[in-house]
mmCIF file of C-alpha atoms in Angstrom:
data_model
loop_
_atom_site.group_PDB
_atom_site.id
_atom_site.type_symbol
_atom_site.label_atom_id
_atom_site.label_comp_id
_atom_site.label_asym_id
_atom_site.label_seq_id
_atom_site.Cartn_x
_atom_site.Cartn_y
_atom_site.Cartn_z
ATOM 1 C CA ALA A 1 3.033 -99.212 30.423
ATOM 2 C CA GLU A 2 5.378 -101.528 28.554
ATOM 3 C CA SER A 3 4.067 -100.355 25.180
ATOM 4 C CA ARG A 4 4.484 -96.706 26.180
ATOM 5 C CA ARG A 5 8.074 -97.375 27.229
ATOM 6 C CA THR A 6 8.731 -98.986 23.876
ATOM 7 C CA VAL A 7 7.386 -95.925 21.989
ATOM 8 C CA LEU A 8 9.516 -93.506 24.013
ATOM 9 C CA THR A 9 12.614 -95.635 23.478
ATOM 10 C CA ARG A 10 12.076 -95.602 19.696
ATOM 11 C CA GLN A 11 11.653 -91.803 19.664
ATOM 12 C CA LEU A 12 14.825 -91.374 21.720
ATOM 13 C CA ASN A 13 16.796 -93.602 19.367
ATOM 14 C CA SER A 14 15.495 -91.654 16.369
ATOM 15 C CA TYR A 15 16.536 -88.288 17.879
ATOM 16 C CA THR A 16 19.935 -89.682 18.807
ATOM 17 C CA SER A 17 20.621 -90.871 15.273
ATOM 18 C CA ARG A 18 19.600 -87.493 13.807
ATOM 19 C CA PHE A 19 21.886 -85.643 16.199
ATOM 20 C CA GLN A 20 24.814 -87.905 15.271
ATOM 21 C CA ARG A 21 24.294 -87.207 11.573
ATOM 22 C CA ILE A 22 24.193 -83.460 12.168
ATOM 23 C CA SER A 23 27.246 -83.438 14.429
ATOM 24 C CA THR A 24 29.343 -85.417 11.951
ATOM 25 C CA THR A 25 28.351 -83.343 8.889
ATOM 26 C CA PRO A 26 31.258 -81.073 7.809
ATOM 27 C CA LEU A 27 30.430 -77.316 7.895
ATOM 28 C CA ASP A 28 31.299 -75.009 4.960
ATOM 29 C CA PRO A 29 32.478 -71.616 6.313
ATOM 30 C CA GLY A 30 31.736 -70.002 2.955
ATOM 31 C CA ARG A 31 33.905 -67.517 1.073
ATOM 32 C CA ILE A 32 34.134 -63.724 0.802
ATOM 33 C CA ILE A 33 32.775 -62.554 -2.532
ATOM 34 C CA ARG A 34 33.682 -58.813 -2.124
ATOM 35 C CA GLU A 35 35.447 -56.880 0.593
ATOM 36 C CA PRO A 36 33.162 -54.428 2.493
ATOM 37 C CA ARG A 37 33.623 -50.708 1.874
ATOM 38 C CA GLU A 38 33.328 -48.153 4.664
ATOM 39 C CA SER A 39 30.518 -45.638 3.947
ATOM 40 C CA MET A 40 31.220 -41.934 4.597
ATOM 41 C CA ALA A 41 27.519 -41.004 4.708
ATOM 42 C CA PRO A 42 25.851 -41.153 8.142
ATOM 43 C CA GLU A 43 23.107 -43.626 8.751
ATOM 44 C CA SER A 44 21.034 -40.953 10.488
ATOM 45 C CA PRO A 45 19.655 -38.344 10.028
ATOM 46 C CA VAL A 46 18.526 -38.629 6.448
ATOM 47 C CA PRO A 47 18.411 -35.112 4.905
ATOM 48 C CA GLU A 48 15.830 -36.111 2.324
ATOM 49 C CA LEU A 49 13.488 -37.126 5.134
ATOM 50 C CA VAL A 50 14.362 -34.720 7.939
ATOM 51 C CA GLY A 51 14.181 -31.549 5.808
ATOM 52 C CA PRO A 52 10.597 -31.868 4.571
ATOM 53 C CA SER A 53 9.452 -33.283 7.916
ATOM 54 C CA GLY A 54 10.939 -30.335 9.808
ATOM 55 C CA LEU A 55 9.396 -27.868 7.361
ATOM 56 C CA ILE A 56 5.938 -29.373 7.723
ATOM 57 C CA ALA A 57 6.250 -29.549 11.525
ATOM 58 C CA GLY A 58 7.392 -25.903 11.659
ATOM 59 C CA LEU A 59 4.487 -24.754 9.522
ATOM 60 C CA LEU A 60 2.000 -26.630 11.686
ATOM 61 C CA LEU A 61 3.478 -25.236 14.910
ATOM 62 C CA GLY A 62 3.542 -21.704 13.487
ATOM 63 C CA LEU A 63 -0.044 -21.965 12.301
ATOM 64 C CA THR A 64 -1.158 -23.305 15.683
ATOM 65 C CA PHE A 65 0.631 -20.490 17.517
ATOM 66 C CA ALA A 66 -0.889 -17.861 15.212
ATOM 67 C CA VAL A 67 -4.416 -19.207 15.701
ATOM 68 C CA VAL A 68 -4.038 -19.406 19.489
ATOM 69 C CA ARG A 69 -2.608 -15.896 19.672
ATOM 70 C CA ASP A 70 -5.356 -14.499 17.468
ATOM 71 C CA ARG A 71 -8.040 -16.114 19.631
ATOM 72 C CA THR A 72 -6.503 -14.960 22.929
ATOM 73 C CA ASP A 73 -5.263 -11.492 21.899
ATOM 74 C CA ARG A 74 -7.620 -8.803 23.164
ATOM 75 C CA ARG A 75 -5.807 -5.808 21.689
ATOM 76 C CA VAL A 76 -7.264 -3.588 19.000
ATOM 77 C CA ARG A 77 -5.211 -4.394 15.917
ATOM 78 C CA GLY A 78 -6.552 -1.787 13.498
ATOM 79 C CA THR A 79 -8.831 1.176 13.113
ATOM 80 C CA ARG A 80 -11.611 -1.008 11.720
ATOM 81 C CA GLN A 81 -11.579 -3.196 14.808
ATOM 82 C CA ALA A 82 -12.010 -0.119 16.987
ATOM 83 C CA GLY A 83 -15.424 0.570 15.462
ATOM 84 C CA LEU A 84 -15.101 4.319 16.060
ATOM 85 C CA ALA A 85 -16.356 6.421 13.180
ATOM 86 C CA PRO A 86 -15.406 8.742 11.776
ATOM 87 C CA LEU A 87 -11.652 8.325 11.972
ATOM 88 C CA LEU A 88 -10.331 11.872 12.117
ATOM 89 C CA GLY A 89 -6.767 10.820 11.433
ATOM 90 C CA ARG A 90 -3.682 8.794 12.262
ATOM 91 C CA VAL A 91 -0.722 10.391 14.012
ATOM 92 C CA ARG A 92 2.698 9.045 14.825
ATOM 93 C CA ARG A 93 3.641 8.315 18.387
ATOM 94 C CA GLN A 94 6.134 10.935 19.519
ATOM 95 C CA ARG A 95 9.213 9.342 21.035
ATOM 96 C CA ARG A 96 11.149 12.595 21.319
ATOM 97 C CA ALA A 97 10.351 16.082 22.537
ATOM 98 C CA PRO A 98 7.251 17.482 20.778
ATOM 99 C CA VAL A 99 7.935 19.889 17.923
ATOM 100 C CA LEU A 100 5.841 22.454 16.078
ATOM 101 C CA ALA A 101 7.153 21.640 12.616
ATOM 102 C CA GLY A 102 7.777 18.639 10.435
ATOM 103 C CA PRO A 103 5.675 15.584 9.542
ATOM 104 C CA VAL A 104 4.351 14.958 13.068
ATOM 105 C CA PHE A 105 3.029 18.496 13.490
ATOM 106 C CA GLU A 106 1.633 18.402 9.958
ATOM 107 C CA GLN A 107 -0.428 15.377 10.999
ATOM 108 C CA SER A 108 -1.697 17.341 14.002
ATOM 109 C CA ARG A 109 -2.582 20.272 11.748
ATOM 110 C CA ARG A 110 -4.609 18.055 9.420
ATOM 111 C CA LEU A 111 -6.266 16.498 12.442
ATOM 112 C CA ALA A 112 -7.207 19.941 13.737
ATOM 113 C CA ASN A 113 -8.646 20.893 10.339
ATOM 114 C CA ARG A 114 -10.814 17.771 10.256
ATOM 115 C CA LEU A 115 -11.975 18.447 13.792
ATOM 116 C CA LEU A 116 -12.872 22.019 12.863
ATOM 117 C CA LEU A 117 -14.876 20.754 9.900
ATOM 118 C CA VAL A 118 -16.874 18.610 12.304
ATOM 119 C CA LEU A 119 -17.364 21.568 14.630
ATOM 120 C CA ASP A 120 -18.407 23.882 11.792
ATOM 121 C CA GLN A 121 -21.724 22.047 11.677
ATOM 122 C CA ASP A 122 -22.651 24.231 14.655
ATOM 123 C CA PRO A 123 -21.289 27.821 14.702
ATOM 124 C CA ALA A 124 -21.536 28.077 18.496
ATOM 125 C CA PRO A 125 -18.365 27.637 20.605
ATOM 126 C CA ARG A 126 -17.697 23.995 21.292
ATOM 127 C CA VAL A 127 -16.117 22.163 24.218
ATOM 128 C CA VAL A 128 -14.239 19.087 23.019
ATOM 129 C CA VAL A 129 -12.871 16.459 25.400
ATOM 130 C CA VAL A 130 -9.875 14.423 24.223
ATOM 131 C CA LEU A 131 -10.199 11.000 25.850
ATOM 132 C CA PRO A 132 -7.081 8.769 25.918
ATOM 133 C CA VAL A 133 -7.706 5.014 25.800
ATOM 134 C CA GLY A 134 -4.370 3.246 26.100
ATOM 135 C CA ALA A 135 -2.520 6.195 24.547
ATOM 136 C CA GLN A 136 -0.814 9.390 25.667
ATOM 137 C CA THR A 137 -2.495 12.580 24.473
ATOM 138 C CA GLY A 138 -0.718 15.473 26.209
ATOM 139 C CA ALA A 139 1.516 16.559 23.350
ATOM 140 C CA LEU A 140 -1.067 15.679 20.709
ATOM 141 C CA THR A 141 -3.795 17.796 22.335
ATOM 142 C CA ALA A 142 -1.443 20.766 22.673
ATOM 143 C CA GLN A 143 -0.309 20.507 19.044
ATOM 144 C CA VAL A 144 -3.921 20.335 17.850
ATOM 145 C CA ALA A 145 -4.650 23.434 19.933
ATOM 146 C CA VAL A 146 -1.729 25.255 18.280
ATOM 147 C CA ALA A 147 -2.917 24.242 14.816
ATOM 148 C CA ALA A 148 -6.481 25.345 15.602
ATOM 149 C CA ALA A 149 -5.296 28.720 16.895
ATOM 150 C CA ARG A 150 -3.158 29.243 13.825
ATOM 151 C CA GLY A 151 -6.280 28.522 11.795
ATOM 152 C CA GLY A 152 -8.029 31.510 13.349
ATOM 153 C CA ARG A 153 -9.872 29.848 16.266
ATOM 154 C CA ARG A 154 -9.510 31.358 19.717
ATOM 155 C CA THR A 155 -8.497 28.205 21.572
ATOM 156 C CA LEU A 156 -8.317 27.438 25.272
ATOM 157 C CA LEU A 157 -6.387 24.329 26.315
ATOM 158 C CA PHE A 158 -7.100 22.293 29.461
ATOM 159 C CA PRO A 159 -4.257 19.779 30.008
ATOM 160 C CA THR A 160 -4.195 17.157 32.730
ATOM 161 C CA ASP A 161 -1.867 17.490 35.670
ATOM 162 C CA ALA A 162 0.485 14.863 34.213
ATOM 163 C CA SER A 163 0.873 16.593 30.839
ATOM 164 C CA ARG A 164 0.713 20.228 31.971
ATOM 165 C CA ALA A 165 4.480 20.724 31.722
ATOM 166 C CA VAL A 166 4.611 19.397 28.149
ATOM 167 C CA ALA A 167 1.527 21.359 27.096
ATOM 168 C CA SER A 168 2.819 24.577 28.639
ATOM 169 C CA ALA A 169 6.149 24.188 26.849
ATOM 170 C CA ILE A 170 4.401 23.728 23.511
ATOM 171 C CA VAL A 171 2.072 26.707 24.036
ATOM 172 C CA VAL A 172 4.945 28.966 25.114
ATOM 173 C CA SER A 173 7.164 27.934 22.193
ATOM 174 C CA ALA A 174 4.291 28.390 19.734
ATOM 175 C CA SER A 175 3.608 32.022 20.727
ATOM 176 C CA THR A 176 0.386 31.865 18.725
ATOM 177 C CA PRO A 177 -2.173 34.674 19.162
ATOM 178 C CA GLY A 178 -5.523 33.391 20.324
ATOM 179 C CA LEU A 179 -4.070 30.382 22.148
ATOM 180 C CA SER A 180 -4.041 30.176 25.918
ATOM 181 C CA ILE A 181 -3.781 27.476 28.546
ATOM 182 C CA ALA A 182 -6.195 27.231 31.448
ATOM 183 C CA GLN A 183 -4.742 27.548 34.924
ATOM 184 C CA PRO A 184 -6.420 25.609 37.740
ATOM 185 C CA ALA A 185 -7.103 27.115 41.113
ATOM 186 C CA SER A 186 -4.084 27.437 43.353
ATOM 187 C CA GLY A 187 -3.394 24.279 45.311
ATOM 188 C CA ASP A 188 -5.315 21.979 43.002
ATOM 189 C CA SER A 189 -3.285 18.925 42.034
ATOM 190 C CA GLY A 190 -4.212 15.534 40.747
ATOM 191 C CA ASP A 191 -6.695 14.744 38.024
ATOM 192 C CA GLU A 192 -9.748 14.519 40.293
ATOM 193 C CA ASN A 193 -9.134 17.967 41.805
ATOM 194 C CA LEU A 194 -8.429 19.432 38.388
ATOM 195 C CA VAL A 195 -11.711 18.069 37.048
ATOM 196 C CA ALA A 196 -13.585 19.776 39.881
ATOM 197 C CA SER A 197 -11.900 23.102 39.114
ATOM 198 C CA VAL A 198 -12.420 22.879 35.348
ATOM 199 C CA ARG A 199 -16.183 23.437 35.270
ATOM 200 C CA PRO A 200 -16.169 27.181 36.113
ATOM 201 C CA LEU A 201 -13.260 27.684 33.709
ATOM 202 C CA ILE A 202 -15.248 25.966 30.955
ATOM 203 C CA ALA A 203 -18.252 28.201 31.662
ATOM 204 C CA ARG A 204 -16.112 31.330 31.323
ATOM 205 C CA GLY A 205 -14.204 29.951 28.350
ATOM 206 C CA ARG A 206 -17.406 29.454 26.361
ATOM 207 C CA GLN A 207 -17.855 33.235 26.413
ATOM 208 C CA THR A 208 -14.316 34.143 25.379
ATOM 209 C CA HIS A 209 -13.059 31.366 23.088
ATOM 210 C CA ASP A 210 -14.144 29.551 19.953
ATOM 211 C CA LEU A 211 -12.747 26.156 20.907
ATOM 212 C CA LEU A 212 -12.050 24.585 24.284
ATOM 213 C CA LEU A 213 -9.847 21.496 24.164
ATOM 214 C CA VAL A 214 -10.034 19.502 27.391
ATOM 215 C CA GLU A 215 -7.650 16.602 27.903
ATOM 216 C CA ALA A 216 -9.322 13.959 30.040
ATOM 217 C CA PRO A 217 -7.482 11.639 32.427
ATOM 218 C CA PRO A 218 -7.344 7.951 31.470
ATOM 219 C CA VAL A 219 -10.593 6.061 31.947
ATOM 220 C CA ARG A 220 -9.029 3.668 34.447
ATOM 221 C CA ALA A 221 -7.894 6.590 36.631
ATOM 222 C CA GLY A 222 -11.415 7.197 37.943
ATOM 223 C CA SER A 223 -14.634 8.938 36.996
ATOM 224 C CA GLY A 224 -12.991 12.192 35.920
ATOM 225 C CA ALA A 225 -13.171 11.374 32.218
ATOM 226 C CA GLN A 226 -16.861 10.544 32.493
ATOM 227 C CA THR A 227 -17.556 13.806 34.326
ATOM 228 C CA LEU A 228 -15.712 15.905 31.764
ATOM 229 C CA ALA A 229 -17.510 14.136 28.917
ATOM 230 C CA SER A 230 -20.868 15.036 30.474
ATOM 231 C CA TRP A 231 -19.888 18.744 30.407
ATOM 232 C CA SER A 232 -18.659 18.706 26.817
ATOM 233 C CA ASP A 233 -20.251 19.118 23.418
ATOM 234 C CA GLY A 234 -18.311 16.198 21.995
ATOM 235 C CA VAL A 235 -15.549 13.683 22.663
ATOM 236 C CA VAL A 236 -12.582 12.623 20.543
ATOM 237 C CA VAL A 237 -11.340 9.144 21.487
ATOM 238 C CA VAL A 238 -7.597 8.599 21.073
ATOM 239 C CA PHE A 239 -6.421 4.978 21.001
ATOM 240 C CA ARG A 240 -3.281 3.103 20.059
ATOM 241 C CA PRO A 241 -3.646 0.071 17.758
ATOM 242 C CA GLY A 242 -1.679 -2.859 19.088
ATOM 243 C CA ARG A 243 -1.738 -1.519 22.648
ATOM 244 C CA THR A 244 -5.317 -0.539 23.444
ATOM 245 C CA THR A 245 -7.453 -3.533 24.389
ATOM 246 C CA HIS A 246 -11.062 -4.169 23.442
ATOM 247 C CA ALA A 247 -11.923 -4.167 27.158
ATOM 248 C CA GLU A 248 -10.468 -0.663 27.645
ATOM 249 C CA LEU A 249 -12.272 0.624 24.582
ATOM 250 C CA GLY A 250 -15.531 -0.962 25.677
ATOM 251 C CA THR A 251 -15.223 0.567 29.152
ATOM 252 C CA ALA A 252 -14.598 4.027 27.699
ATOM 253 C CA LEU A 253 -17.497 3.844 25.256
ATOM 254 C CA GLY A 254 -19.756 2.499 27.988
ATOM 255 C CA GLN A 255 -18.959 5.459 30.245
ATOM 256 C CA LEU A 256 -19.575 7.908 27.401
ATOM 257 C CA GLU A 257 -22.894 6.270 26.606
ATOM 258 C CA ARG A 258 -24.033 6.442 30.232
ATOM 259 C CA VAL A 259 -23.604 10.232 30.340
ATOM 260 C CA GLY A 260 -25.004 10.749 26.851
ATOM 261 C CA ALA A 261 -21.745 12.104 25.414
ATOM 262 C CA THR A 262 -21.383 12.547 21.655
ATOM 263 C CA VAL A 263 -18.376 10.862 20.043
ATOM 264 C CA LEU A 264 -17.139 13.218 17.319
ATOM 265 C CA GLY A 265 -14.577 10.745 16.027
ATOM 266 C CA SER A 266 -11.392 8.925 16.843
ATOM 267 C CA VAL A 267 -7.640 9.301 16.432
ATOM 268 C CA ALA A 268 -5.224 6.392 16.029
ATOM 269 C CA VAL A 269 -1.703 6.823 17.442
ATOM 270 C CA VAL A 270 0.498 4.535 15.357
#
């Protein structure tokens, strides 16, 4: 114990002497070599770093968003995606009142000519159902009927209840010989009732007209479109790229296949 005390005492004396030397040593405060200058540039952000980093991050986010949207989007983006051949034509969507002249009607006239070429494969009168899939077809069907009648075909038009007013206005303003619009039985209203009253009119129309254009109600509205397709000689599917979904198109084609309907072609409303 005595030897341990002696060792500790020596260490304490050594530390005390070192502390005294340090505390008595004069300190040099130094000297200013150059006065500091205030910088006008900000410390952060650094444009050389933030610019490229933001650009790369934006590109990555945009690419990720595009891939996710492409994988989750179920709309038909183009005529090739629709898989409906042949494509009879593309027509513009009519935002204003339908007209019987100008570029839009010219598209309908060309569409009618292509449809007639398809029908010329069989000289017998043909019943054609115009099936809308995510698109409106009232004005288009009436304009095609006008163009077909002006081409020398005795044409009978069967509009749906929703588009009857528009179709009637087009037929009246056209005043084309050989073009008439079918009138349902008195009291019939709604697409389902109209479908039931169309069959006898179609039977009589086959004897008096060269072409019967029947506008079908939308597929989602019920089984009316499927019933009309089963009575027809062919179906023209009208869809709208960017609006019609693959599910809607698949449902329509499935219904047509179940009744053995023939798809004559398709029309894209752009």
